[in-house]
Amino acid sequence: MPPMPTAATPVRTRVLAFAFLLAVVTYLDRICISVAAPSIRRDLHLTMLQMSVVFSAFTLAYSLFEIPSGWLGDVKGPRSVLTRIVLWWSAFTMLTGAARGYHSLLAIRFLFGAGEAGAFPNIARSFSQWFPVRERGRANGVMFLGSRMGGMLSAPIALQLVSRWGWRASFVFFGMLGLVWAAAWYAWYRDRPEDHPGVSAEELAWIRQDSPERSPGRSRIQYPTPNVAPATTPWAALLRSRNLYAICAMYFAFGYGLYFYFTWLPTYLIKELGFSQFTGGLFAALPFLLAGIADLVGGWLTDFLTRRRGLRAGRCYLGFGAFLTCAAFLFASTVVPSPIVKAILIAMALASADLALGACWAVPIDIAPDHAGVITGFMNTLGNIGGLIGPLVVGYAVDRWHSWTFPFYITALVYAGGAMAWLVIDPARPVVGFSRPGLPRKHEVTK
């Protein structure tokens, strides 16, 4: 293994900073509308149902365009594709402030969701180029810390902007953040570390440490250097892969539970548990705070376990334990009588699921670095389909049976199913395109 680069700010650290900021901006842009919703409904004379359809339009479009946007990143490289993605969604974020009625708002938010699709798959494709196996979990953990920070910051920032300048101006502000990011990304980033003038030979050797020529024998993880733009995408082989379906099932469970925190959690805390607006707001922010910490810890832990115990322990066993613990926390929240303890257990459930988030996004890179955009596109599509179904199930169950307990049982079972899917995934089995002799299983680990 080459020595760790000694430079204080290696270039890949700046790549990670771009990914972190992108995650912040994506969640600022997608969540700010929930804060502005009361003002939008009043000005545009929308019903609750119409506003719900507007919310769902984003999730539907985001799901539909994940795979093609991820595929474009594989074929053309994330520098140009991600620039176009961020410019597109930033434009439609700003155009949201120009909506004049229900139909125009619905169309704008659908196109906004179509534009934002592919952001995380393209970052995953970037990570396949810029980070060795031993750093990918931590890189994803840092990136998703940004998403949780965006979720926490969106509400207070949007509230200030809406109260001072109105909801239309708030969307212009949030859209401009993306324009700044896109300009800086295109000017600075390169699809291959070899093409970046700031990358030293020492750092390049560290990044490429997993290529076969740098890791002979069976004592370490062997990975080929991924191509910037593979000539073809082997769709048939991808669709035959058991790994692909297990990854999608696992992430469906994650998305199913995650969107409860985006949609129904404030209502549950205030209307069902009886918290005040202020206290309910604090408990609504708590899951994102704990999840952000868990993203960092989980990113480090998946890489640590991978080095010490092999890929299956570092990715799959960690994911299995995290999802199963999440299910247990959700079930326990239905048993305890104290509203405060219920709120804390629900927050801990999201943190437990997020402990595996770095592993979730490292696994597709592990099994197919040349096609990481497509694989993560499939994965995130199923995650968002879960996110589309989950809130509907909660709303229907509460409306039908007037109880929040039953939907929590369902969510706990879904997470338990996701835990089982982790055990089906084999991160040492490539989806397509290359063979990898000497991959560590249990005892053959990287020193």
Coordinates of C-alpha atoms in Angstrom, one line a residue:
M1 CA 0.0 0.0 0.0
P2 CA 1.4 3.5 -0.9
P3 CA 1.9 5.9 2.0
M4 CA -0.9 8.3 2.9
P5 CA -0.3 11.7 1.2
T6 CA 1.3 14.2 3.5
A7 CA -0.2 17.3 2.0
A8 CA -2.5 19.2 4.4
T9 CA -5.3 19.6 1.9
P10 CA -5.1 16.7 -0.7
V11 CA -7.3 17.3 -3.8
R12 CA -9.7 14.5 -3.0
T13 CA -10.6 16.3 0.3
R14 CA -11.8 19.2 -1.9
V15 CA -13.8 16.8 -4.0
L16 CA -15.5 15.7 -0.8
A17 CA -16.1 19.3 0.2
F18 CA -18.0 19.8 -3.1
A19 CA -20.0 16.7 -2.4
F20 CA -20.9 17.8 1.1
L21 CA -22.0 21.2 -0.1
L22 CA -24.1 19.7 -2.9
A23 CA -25.9 17.5 -0.4
V24 CA -26.6 20.6 1.7
V25 CA -28.0 22.5 -1.3
T26 CA -30.2 19.5 -2.5
Y27 CA -32.0 19.2 0.8
L28 CA -32.3 23.0 1.2
D29 CA -34.0 23.1 -2.2
R30 CA -36.3 20.1 -1.8
I31 CA -37.5 20.8 1.8
C32 CA -37.9 24.6 1.7
I33 CA -41.3 24.2 0.0
S34 CA -42.7 22.5 3.1
V35 CA -42.0 25.7 5.1
A36 CA -43.5 27.9 2.3
A37 CA -46.5 25.7 1.8
P38 CA -49.0 27.7 4.0
S39 CA -48.1 30.9 2.1
I40 CA -48.3 29.2 -1.2
R41 CA -51.7 27.6 -0.5
R42 CA -53.1 31.0 0.6
D43 CA -51.7 33.0 -2.4
L44 CA -52.5 30.4 -5.0
H45 CA -55.8 29.2 -3.4
L46 CA -54.8 25.5 -3.2
T47 CA -56.5 22.8 -1.2
M48 CA -54.6 20.4 1.0
L49 CA -55.1 17.7 -1.6
Q50 CA -53.6 19.9 -4.3
M51 CA -50.6 20.7 -2.2
S52 CA -50.1 17.0 -1.5
V53 CA -50.1 16.3 -5.2
V54 CA -47.5 19.1 -5.7
F55 CA -45.3 17.4 -3.0
S56 CA -45.7 14.0 -4.7
A57 CA -44.8 15.4 -8.1
F58 CA -41.2 16.0 -7.0
T59 CA -40.8 12.5 -5.7
L60 CA -42.4 10.9 -8.8
A61 CA -40.2 12.8 -11.2
Y62 CA -37.1 12.2 -9.0
S63 CA -37.7 8.5 -9.1
L64 CA -38.4 8.3 -12.9
F65 CA -35.2 10.1 -13.9
E66 CA -32.7 8.6 -11.4
I67 CA -31.6 5.8 -13.7
P68 CA -31.1 7.8 -16.9
S69 CA -29.3 10.6 -15.1
G70 CA -27.0 8.1 -13.4
W71 CA -26.3 6.4 -16.7
L72 CA -25.3 9.7 -18.3
G73 CA -22.8 10.2 -15.5
D74 CA -21.3 6.8 -16.3
V75 CA -21.1 7.5 -20.0
K76 CA -20.1 11.2 -20.1
G77 CA -18.5 11.7 -16.7
P78 CA -19.9 13.6 -13.6
R79 CA -18.2 16.9 -14.4
S80 CA -20.5 17.9 -17.3
V81 CA -23.5 15.9 -16.3
L82 CA -23.6 17.1 -12.7
T83 CA -23.1 20.7 -13.9
R84 CA -26.2 20.4 -16.1
I85 CA -28.2 18.7 -13.3
V86 CA -27.6 21.4 -10.8
L87 CA -28.2 24.2 -13.3
W88 CA -31.5 22.6 -14.3
W89 CA -32.8 22.1 -10.8
S90 CA -31.6 25.5 -9.7
A91 CA -33.5 27.2 -12.6
F92 CA -36.7 25.4 -11.6
T93 CA -36.2 26.2 -8.0
M94 CA -36.2 29.8 -8.9
L95 CA -39.1 29.4 -11.3
T96 CA -41.2 28.0 -8.4
G97 CA -41.4 31.6 -7.2
A98 CA -43.0 32.5 -10.6
A99 CA -45.9 30.0 -10.3
R100 CA -49.3 31.6 -10.8
G101 CA -51.6 28.7 -10.0
Y102 CA -51.9 25.0 -9.3
H103 CA -51.1 23.7 -12.7
S104 CA -48.0 25.8 -13.2
L105 CA -46.7 25.0 -9.7
L106 CA -47.3 21.3 -10.4
A107 CA -45.4 21.4 -13.7
I108 CA -42.5 23.3 -12.2
R109 CA -42.1 21.0 -9.2
F110 CA -42.2 17.9 -11.5
L111 CA -39.5 19.4 -13.7
F112 CA -37.6 20.4 -10.6
G113 CA -37.6 16.7 -9.4
A114 CA -36.6 15.5 -12.9
G115 CA -33.6 17.9 -12.7
E116 CA -32.5 17.0 -9.2
A117 CA -32.5 13.3 -10.1
G118 CA -29.1 11.9 -10.6
A119 CA -27.2 14.2 -8.3
F120 CA -26.3 11.5 -5.8
P121 CA -25.6 8.8 -8.4
N122 CA -23.2 11.1 -10.1
I123 CA -21.4 11.9 -6.9
A124 CA -21.2 8.1 -6.3
R125 CA -19.6 7.8 -9.8
S126 CA -17.2 10.6 -8.9
F127 CA -16.2 8.8 -5.7
S128 CA -15.4 5.6 -7.7
Q129 CA -12.7 7.7 -9.4
W130 CA -11.4 9.7 -6.5
F131 CA -11.4 7.5 -3.4
P132 CA -9.9 4.1 -2.8
V133 CA -12.0 1.4 -1.2
R134 CA -10.8 2.1 2.3
E135 CA -12.1 5.7 2.1
R136 CA -15.4 5.3 0.3
G137 CA -17.6 4.7 3.3
R138 CA -16.3 7.8 5.1
A139 CA -16.7 9.8 2.0
N140 CA -20.3 8.9 1.7
G141 CA -20.8 9.5 5.4
V142 CA -19.5 13.0 5.1
M143 CA -21.6 13.7 2.1
F144 CA -24.8 12.5 3.8
L145 CA -24.0 14.6 6.8
G146 CA -24.4 17.5 4.4
S147 CA -27.9 16.2 3.5
R148 CA -28.9 16.0 7.1
M149 CA -27.5 19.5 7.8
G150 CA -29.5 20.7 4.8
G151 CA -32.6 19.1 6.3
M152 CA -32.0 20.9 9.6
L153 CA -31.1 24.3 8.2
S154 CA -33.9 24.5 5.6
A155 CA -36.7 25.2 8.0
P156 CA -35.2 28.1 10.0
I157 CA -33.6 29.7 6.9
A158 CA -36.8 29.5 4.8
L159 CA -38.9 30.8 7.7
Q160 CA -36.7 33.9 7.9
L161 CA -36.8 34.5 4.2
V162 CA -40.5 33.9 3.8
S163 CA -41.4 36.2 6.8
R164 CA -39.1 39.0 5.5
W165 CA -39.4 38.9 1.7
G166 CA -42.2 36.4 0.9
W167 CA -42.2 32.9 -0.4
R168 CA -41.4 33.8 -4.0
A169 CA -38.1 35.5 -3.1
S170 CA -37.1 32.5 -0.9
F171 CA -37.0 30.2 -3.9
V172 CA -34.9 32.7 -5.9
F173 CA -32.4 32.7 -3.0
F174 CA -32.2 28.9 -2.7
G175 CA -31.9 28.5 -6.5
M176 CA -28.9 30.9 -6.7
L177 CA -26.9 28.7 -4.3
G178 CA -27.0 26.0 -6.9
L179 CA -25.8 28.3 -9.6
V180 CA -22.8 29.2 -7.6
W181 CA -22.0 25.6 -6.8
A182 CA -22.3 24.5 -10.5
A183 CA -20.0 27.2 -11.7
A184 CA -17.3 26.4 -9.2
W185 CA -17.7 22.6 -9.8
Y186 CA -17.3 22.9 -13.6
A187 CA -14.3 25.2 -13.3
W188 CA -12.4 23.1 -10.7
Y189 CA -13.4 19.4 -11.0
R190 CA -11.9 16.8 -13.3
D191 CA -13.4 13.4 -14.0
R192 CA -10.0 11.7 -13.5
P193 CA -7.5 12.5 -10.8
E194 CA -4.8 12.1 -13.4
D195 CA -6.2 15.1 -15.3
H196 CA -6.2 17.4 -12.3
P197 CA -3.2 19.7 -12.0
G198 CA -3.3 19.7 -8.2
V199 CA -3.0 15.9 -7.8
S200 CA 0.5 14.8 -6.8
A201 CA 2.1 11.5 -7.8
E202 CA 1.9 10.5 -4.1
E203 CA -1.9 11.2 -3.9
L204 CA -2.5 9.5 -7.2
A205 CA -0.8 6.4 -6.0
W206 CA -3.0 6.5 -2.9
I207 CA -6.2 6.8 -4.9
R208 CA -5.2 4.0 -7.3
Q209 CA -4.0 1.6 -4.5
D210 CA -6.7 -0.9 -5.3
S211 CA -5.8 -1.5 -8.9
P212 CA -4.4 -5.0 -9.6
E213 CA -1.0 -3.8 -10.5
R214 CA -0.7 -2.1 -7.1
S215 CA -2.1 -4.9 -5.0
P216 CA -0.8 -8.3 -6.0
G217 CA -1.5 -11.4 -4.0
R218 CA -4.4 -12.3 -1.7
S219 CA -3.6 -10.0 1.2
R220 CA -5.6 -7.0 0.2
I221 CA -8.7 -5.9 -1.7
Q222 CA -8.1 -5.9 -5.5
Y223 CA -10.0 -3.5 -7.7
P224 CA -9.4 -2.4 -11.2
T225 CA -9.0 1.3 -11.9
P226 CA -12.5 2.3 -13.1
N227 CA -12.9 3.9 -16.5
V228 CA -14.1 7.4 -16.8
A229 CA -16.6 6.5 -19.5
P230 CA -17.2 2.8 -20.3
A231 CA -17.9 2.2 -23.9
T232 CA -21.2 0.4 -23.3
T233 CA -23.6 -0.3 -20.4
P234 CA -24.3 -4.0 -20.1
W235 CA -28.0 -3.7 -19.3
A236 CA -28.8 -7.4 -19.6
A237 CA -26.0 -8.4 -17.2
L238 CA -27.0 -5.7 -14.8
L239 CA -30.7 -6.8 -14.8
R240 CA -29.6 -10.4 -14.1
S241 CA -27.6 -9.5 -11.1
R242 CA -29.0 -10.7 -7.7
N243 CA -26.9 -8.0 -6.1
L244 CA -28.8 -5.3 -7.9
Y245 CA -32.2 -6.5 -6.7
A246 CA -31.0 -7.0 -3.1
I247 CA -29.5 -3.5 -3.1
C248 CA -32.8 -2.1 -4.4
A249 CA -34.8 -4.0 -1.8
M250 CA -32.5 -2.8 1.0
Y251 CA -32.8 0.9 -0.1
F252 CA -36.6 0.6 -0.6
A253 CA -36.8 -0.1 3.1
F254 CA -34.5 2.9 3.9
G255 CA -36.6 5.3 1.8
Y256 CA -39.9 4.0 3.1
G257 CA -38.9 4.9 6.6
L258 CA -37.0 8.1 5.8
Y259 CA -39.8 10.0 4.2
F260 CA -41.9 9.7 7.4
Y261 CA -39.4 12.2 8.9
F262 CA -39.9 14.6 5.9
T263 CA -43.7 14.4 5.9
W264 CA -45.6 13.2 9.0
L265 CA -43.2 13.6 11.9
P266 CA -44.2 17.2 12.8
T267 CA -47.9 16.3 12.7
Y268 CA -47.3 13.2 14.9
L269 CA -45.3 15.1 17.4
I270 CA -47.7 18.0 17.8
K271 CA -51.1 16.5 17.1
E272 CA -50.7 13.0 18.5
L273 CA -48.0 13.4 21.2
G274 CA -49.2 16.9 22.2
F275 CA -46.0 18.9 22.0
S276 CA -46.1 22.6 21.5
Q277 CA -45.0 24.1 18.2
F278 CA -41.6 25.0 19.7
T279 CA -41.0 21.7 21.4
G280 CA -42.3 19.8 18.5
G281 CA -40.0 21.6 16.2
L282 CA -37.0 20.7 18.4
F283 CA -37.9 17.0 18.4
A284 CA -38.5 17.2 14.6
A285 CA -34.9 18.4 14.2
L286 CA -33.5 15.9 16.6
P287 CA -33.6 12.9 14.2
F288 CA -31.5 14.8 11.6
L289 CA -29.0 15.9 14.2
L290 CA -28.5 12.3 15.4
A291 CA -28.5 11.0 11.8
G292 CA -25.8 13.4 10.8
I293 CA -23.6 12.1 13.6
A294 CA -24.4 8.6 12.7
D295 CA -23.5 9.3 9.0
L296 CA -19.9 10.2 10.1
V297 CA -19.6 7.3 12.6
G298 CA -21.1 4.8 10.2
G299 CA -18.9 6.0 7.3
W300 CA -15.8 5.5 9.4
L301 CA -17.1 2.2 10.8
T302 CA -17.9 0.6 7.4
D303 CA -14.3 1.3 6.2
F304 CA -12.8 0.1 9.5
L305 CA -14.6 -3.2 9.4
T306 CA -13.9 -3.7 5.7
R307 CA -10.1 -3.3 6.4
R308 CA -10.2 -5.6 9.5
R309 CA -12.9 -8.1 8.7
G310 CA -13.6 -7.9 4.9
L311 CA -16.2 -6.4 2.7
R312 CA -19.1 -8.6 3.9
A313 CA -18.6 -7.6 7.5
G314 CA -17.9 -4.0 6.7
R315 CA -20.9 -3.5 4.4
C316 CA -23.5 -6.2 4.9
Y317 CA -23.3 -7.1 8.6
L318 CA -23.1 -3.5 9.5
G319 CA -26.2 -2.8 7.4
F320 CA -28.1 -5.8 8.8
G321 CA -27.4 -4.7 12.4
A322 CA -28.3 -1.0 11.7
F323 CA -31.6 -1.7 10.0
L324 CA -32.6 -4.3 12.5
T325 CA -31.9 -2.0 15.4
C326 CA -33.9 0.7 13.6
A327 CA -36.9 -1.6 13.5
A328 CA -36.5 -2.4 17.2
F329 CA -36.4 1.3 18.1
L330 CA -39.6 2.0 16.1
F331 CA -41.4 -1.0 17.7
A332 CA -40.2 0.1 21.2
S333 CA -41.7 3.6 20.5
T334 CA -45.2 2.1 20.3
V335 CA -44.8 0.4 23.7
V336 CA -43.4 3.1 26.0
P337 CA -46.0 5.6 27.4
S338 CA -43.9 8.7 27.7
P339 CA -44.2 11.1 24.7
I340 CA -40.6 12.3 25.3
V341 CA -39.3 8.8 25.2
K342 CA -41.3 8.0 22.1
A343 CA -39.9 11.1 20.3
I344 CA -36.3 10.1 21.3
L345 CA -36.8 6.5 20.2
I346 CA -38.1 7.7 16.8
A347 CA -35.1 10.0 16.4
M348 CA -32.7 7.1 17.4
A349 CA -34.4 4.9 14.8
L350 CA -33.4 7.3 11.9
A351 CA -29.9 7.6 13.4
S352 CA -29.6 3.8 13.5
A353 CA -30.7 3.5 9.8
D354 CA -28.3 6.2 8.8
L355 CA -25.4 4.4 10.5
A356 CA -25.5 2.1 7.4
L357 CA -25.9 5.0 4.9
G358 CA -22.2 5.1 4.0
A359 CA -22.3 1.3 3.4
C360 CA -25.5 1.7 1.3
W361 CA -23.7 4.0 -1.1
A362 CA -20.3 2.3 -1.0
V363 CA -21.7 -1.2 -2.0
P364 CA -22.7 -0.2 -5.6
I365 CA -19.2 1.3 -6.1
D366 CA -17.7 -1.9 -4.7
I367 CA -19.6 -4.2 -7.1
A368 CA -19.4 -2.1 -10.3
P369 CA -17.3 1.1 -10.2
D370 CA -17.6 1.5 -14.0
H371 CA -21.4 1.5 -13.6
A372 CA -21.8 3.1 -10.2
G373 CA -24.1 5.8 -11.7
V374 CA -26.6 3.2 -13.1
I375 CA -26.5 1.0 -10.0
T376 CA -27.0 3.9 -7.6
G377 CA -29.7 5.2 -9.9
F378 CA -31.6 1.9 -9.6
M379 CA -31.1 1.9 -5.9
N380 CA -32.2 5.5 -5.3
T381 CA -35.2 5.0 -7.6
L382 CA -36.5 2.2 -5.4
G383 CA -35.6 4.3 -2.3
N384 CA -37.8 7.1 -3.6
I385 CA -40.6 4.7 -4.5
G386 CA -40.5 3.6 -0.9
G387 CA -40.6 7.3 0.0
L388 CA -43.6 7.8 -2.1
I389 CA -45.5 4.8 -0.7
G390 CA -44.5 5.2 3.0
P391 CA -46.3 8.5 3.7
L392 CA -49.4 7.3 1.8
V393 CA -49.6 4.2 4.0
V394 CA -49.2 6.3 7.1
G395 CA -51.9 8.7 6.1
Y396 CA -54.3 5.9 5.0
A397 CA -53.8 3.9 8.2
V398 CA -54.3 6.9 10.5
D399 CA -57.3 8.0 8.6
R400 CA -58.8 4.5 8.5
W401 CA -58.0 3.2 12.0
H402 CA -57.3 6.5 13.9
S403 CA -54.1 5.1 15.3
W404 CA -50.4 5.7 14.7
T405 CA -49.4 2.4 16.2
F406 CA -50.2 0.3 13.1
P407 CA -48.2 2.3 10.6
F408 CA -45.2 2.1 13.0
Y409 CA -45.5 -1.7 13.0
I410 CA -45.5 -1.7 9.2
T411 CA -42.5 0.5 9.0
A412 CA -40.6 -1.7 11.6
L413 CA -41.4 -4.7 9.5
V414 CA -40.2 -3.0 6.3
Y415 CA -36.9 -2.2 8.0
A416 CA -36.6 -5.8 9.2
G417 CA -37.1 -6.9 5.6
G418 CA -34.4 -4.4 4.5
A419 CA -32.1 -6.0 7.1
M420 CA -32.7 -9.4 5.5
A421 CA -31.9 -8.0 2.1
W422 CA -28.5 -6.9 3.4
L423 CA -27.6 -10.6 4.0
V424 CA -28.4 -11.4 0.4
I425 CA -25.9 -8.8 -1.0
D426 CA -22.4 -10.0 -1.8
P427 CA -20.1 -7.0 -2.1
A428 CA -17.3 -9.2 -3.3
R429 CA -19.2 -10.4 -6.3
P430 CA -18.9 -8.0 -9.3
V431 CA -22.1 -7.2 -11.2
V432 CA -20.4 -7.2 -14.5
G433 CA -17.3 -6.3 -16.4
F434 CA -14.3 -7.7 -14.6
S435 CA -13.1 -10.4 -12.3
R436 CA -11.5 -9.8 -8.9
P437 CA -9.3 -12.5 -7.6
G438 CA -8.3 -12.4 -4.0
L439 CA -11.2 -10.4 -2.5
P440 CA -11.3 -10.6 1.2
R441 CA -14.2 -12.5 2.7
K442 CA -13.8 -13.1 6.4
H443 CA -10.2 -13.7 7.3
E444 CA -8.5 -12.3 4.2
V445 CA -8.3 -8.6 5.1
T446 CA -6.4 -5.6 4.2
K447 CA -3.4 -4.9 6.5

